[in-house]
Amino acid sequence: NTVIILTSNLGSDIILNDLEQRRAQGTNELSDEAKHQIDLLLRSKFRPEFLNRLDEIVYYKSLTKDEMRKIVDLQLADLRSRMDEGKHLNLDVTTAAKDYIIDSAYDSVYGARPIKRFIQSRVETLIAKAIIQGRYAEGSTLTVDYDGNALVLK
């Protein structure tokens, strides 16, 4: 057996508009109306013979904050590992800092993709500057926190 997954940006404007409204209502699921509009768009762009060969159409679902937190945790685990291997440094990231990363890095168009770049540019750069300045000795624990304005090291 083989599973083939096809993706398309068809209807992305419908999805973005609908999800913006739905998030305000506390959900990340597409409305039935948006799904209906996308179905109509699919039928207008693809021949019935092609659509009939598809077993299922899965609609986009935006990430929840918990899912975003898991992605941030995975990226930070990678950073922790590199810090431990290279400089034998430990990394602790507060909940406030993680929330700031999630709120700042998430993009409704690109989803979670910017998280890695955000962590590289904001967290890793902050840590690298502190290491270069000699603020932390081997075996130290660096704590990244959010002070209400920016990420800070403690």
XYZ file of C-alpha atoms in Angstrom:
154
model
C 0.000 0.000 0.000
C 1.081 3.526 -0.726
C -0.073 6.800 0.731
C 0.319 9.859 -1.453
C -0.241 13.263 0.084
C -0.932 16.240 -2.162
C -0.848 19.803 -0.894
C -2.052 23.020 -2.430
C -2.236 26.715 -1.648
C -5.602 26.803 -3.342
C -8.001 28.599 -1.026
C -5.269 29.875 1.281
C -6.906 33.305 1.355
C -10.170 31.688 2.475
C -8.319 29.734 5.163
C -6.407 32.755 6.498
C -9.519 34.924 6.707
C -11.583 32.194 8.324
C -8.930 31.216 10.862
C -8.445 34.831 11.889
C -12.143 35.008 12.776
C -12.187 31.539 14.337
C -9.162 32.228 16.574
C -11.049 35.188 18.018
C -13.742 32.643 18.936
C -11.158 30.371 20.587
C -10.853 27.620 17.969
C -8.303 26.667 15.329
C -10.706 24.632 13.178
C -11.994 25.858 9.831
C -15.668 26.706 9.691
C -18.033 24.568 7.619
C -18.600 27.589 5.366
C -14.864 27.888 4.638
C -14.654 24.153 3.883
C -17.615 24.522 1.521
C -15.948 27.467 -0.269
C -12.738 25.458 -0.642
C -14.680 22.469 -2.010
C -16.265 24.732 -4.627
C -12.856 26.137 -5.522
C -11.380 22.632 -5.857
C -14.228 21.612 -8.167
C -13.657 24.710 -10.302
C -9.911 24.046 -10.679
C -9.675 20.239 -10.894
C -11.513 17.788 -13.117
C -14.014 15.453 -11.436
C -11.994 12.430 -12.605
C -9.010 13.643 -10.577
C -10.970 14.592 -7.465
C -12.764 11.233 -7.544
C -9.395 9.477 -7.156
C -8.756 11.213 -3.822
C -9.880 9.210 -0.804
C -10.016 12.188 1.503
C -9.491 15.936 1.607
C -7.868 17.102 4.811
C -8.326 20.769 5.598
C -5.677 22.974 7.125
C -5.747 23.311 10.881
C -3.590 25.946 12.524
C -1.324 25.019 15.395
C -2.519 25.423 18.959
C -0.419 27.196 21.564
C 0.403 23.802 23.136
C 1.641 22.491 19.784
C 3.694 25.650 19.315
C 5.180 25.170 22.793
C 6.249 21.628 21.810
C 7.992 22.991 18.719
C 9.755 25.649 20.813
C 10.775 22.957 23.307
C 12.237 20.816 20.485
C 14.227 23.747 19.123
C 15.470 24.652 22.607
C 16.423 21.009 23.271
C 18.628 21.142 20.187
C 20.234 24.363 21.454
C 20.723 22.817 24.911
C 22.469 19.831 23.366
C 24.837 22.019 21.348
C 25.617 24.168 24.394
C 26.347 21.102 26.496
C 28.591 19.548 23.848
C 30.534 22.689 23.043
C 30.880 24.660 26.266
C 29.353 22.329 28.854
C 26.735 24.981 29.597
C 23.196 24.325 30.790
C 20.186 26.216 29.503
C 16.968 27.041 31.323
C 14.200 28.962 29.573
C 11.350 30.384 31.641
C 7.698 30.029 30.725
C 7.530 33.794 30.167
C 10.400 33.566 27.670
C 8.761 30.645 25.849
C 5.461 32.533 25.664
C 7.294 35.544 24.236
C 9.012 33.349 21.637
C 5.683 31.783 20.638
C 3.869 35.127 20.433
C 6.706 36.813 18.529
C 7.708 34.032 16.158
C 4.324 32.639 15.111
C 3.078 33.899 11.777
C -0.386 33.130 10.444
C 1.024 32.748 6.923
C 4.192 30.784 7.697
C 2.989 28.994 10.824
C 5.795 27.685 13.017
C 8.551 27.960 10.404
C 9.927 31.269 11.800
C 10.458 29.770 15.288
C 13.873 28.319 14.471
C 15.079 31.588 12.930
C 13.702 33.576 15.879
C 15.509 31.372 18.389
C 18.715 31.656 16.359
C 18.549 35.429 16.048
C 17.261 36.302 19.517
C 18.193 33.502 21.921
C 21.396 32.132 20.404
C 22.758 35.611 19.694
C 22.026 36.685 23.270
C 23.835 33.618 24.608
C 26.763 33.957 22.182
C 27.366 37.573 23.214
C 27.363 36.600 26.898
C 29.816 33.753 26.269
C 32.134 36.017 24.244
C 32.040 38.562 27.080
C 33.149 35.793 29.442
C 30.081 36.081 31.674
C 29.670 32.315 32.083
C 32.168 29.650 33.065
C 32.082 26.037 31.932
C 29.292 24.166 33.722
C 27.208 27.312 34.329
C 23.458 27.451 33.860
C 22.142 30.242 31.680
C 18.533 31.239 32.267
C 16.664 32.987 29.465
C 13.748 35.075 30.721
C 11.413 37.742 29.363
C 11.437 41.016 31.303
C 8.366 42.540 29.670
C 10.381 44.203 26.904
C 12.928 41.692 25.646
C 14.606 38.374 26.280
C 17.297 38.633 28.956
C 19.904 36.332 30.470
C 20.020 35.729 34.186
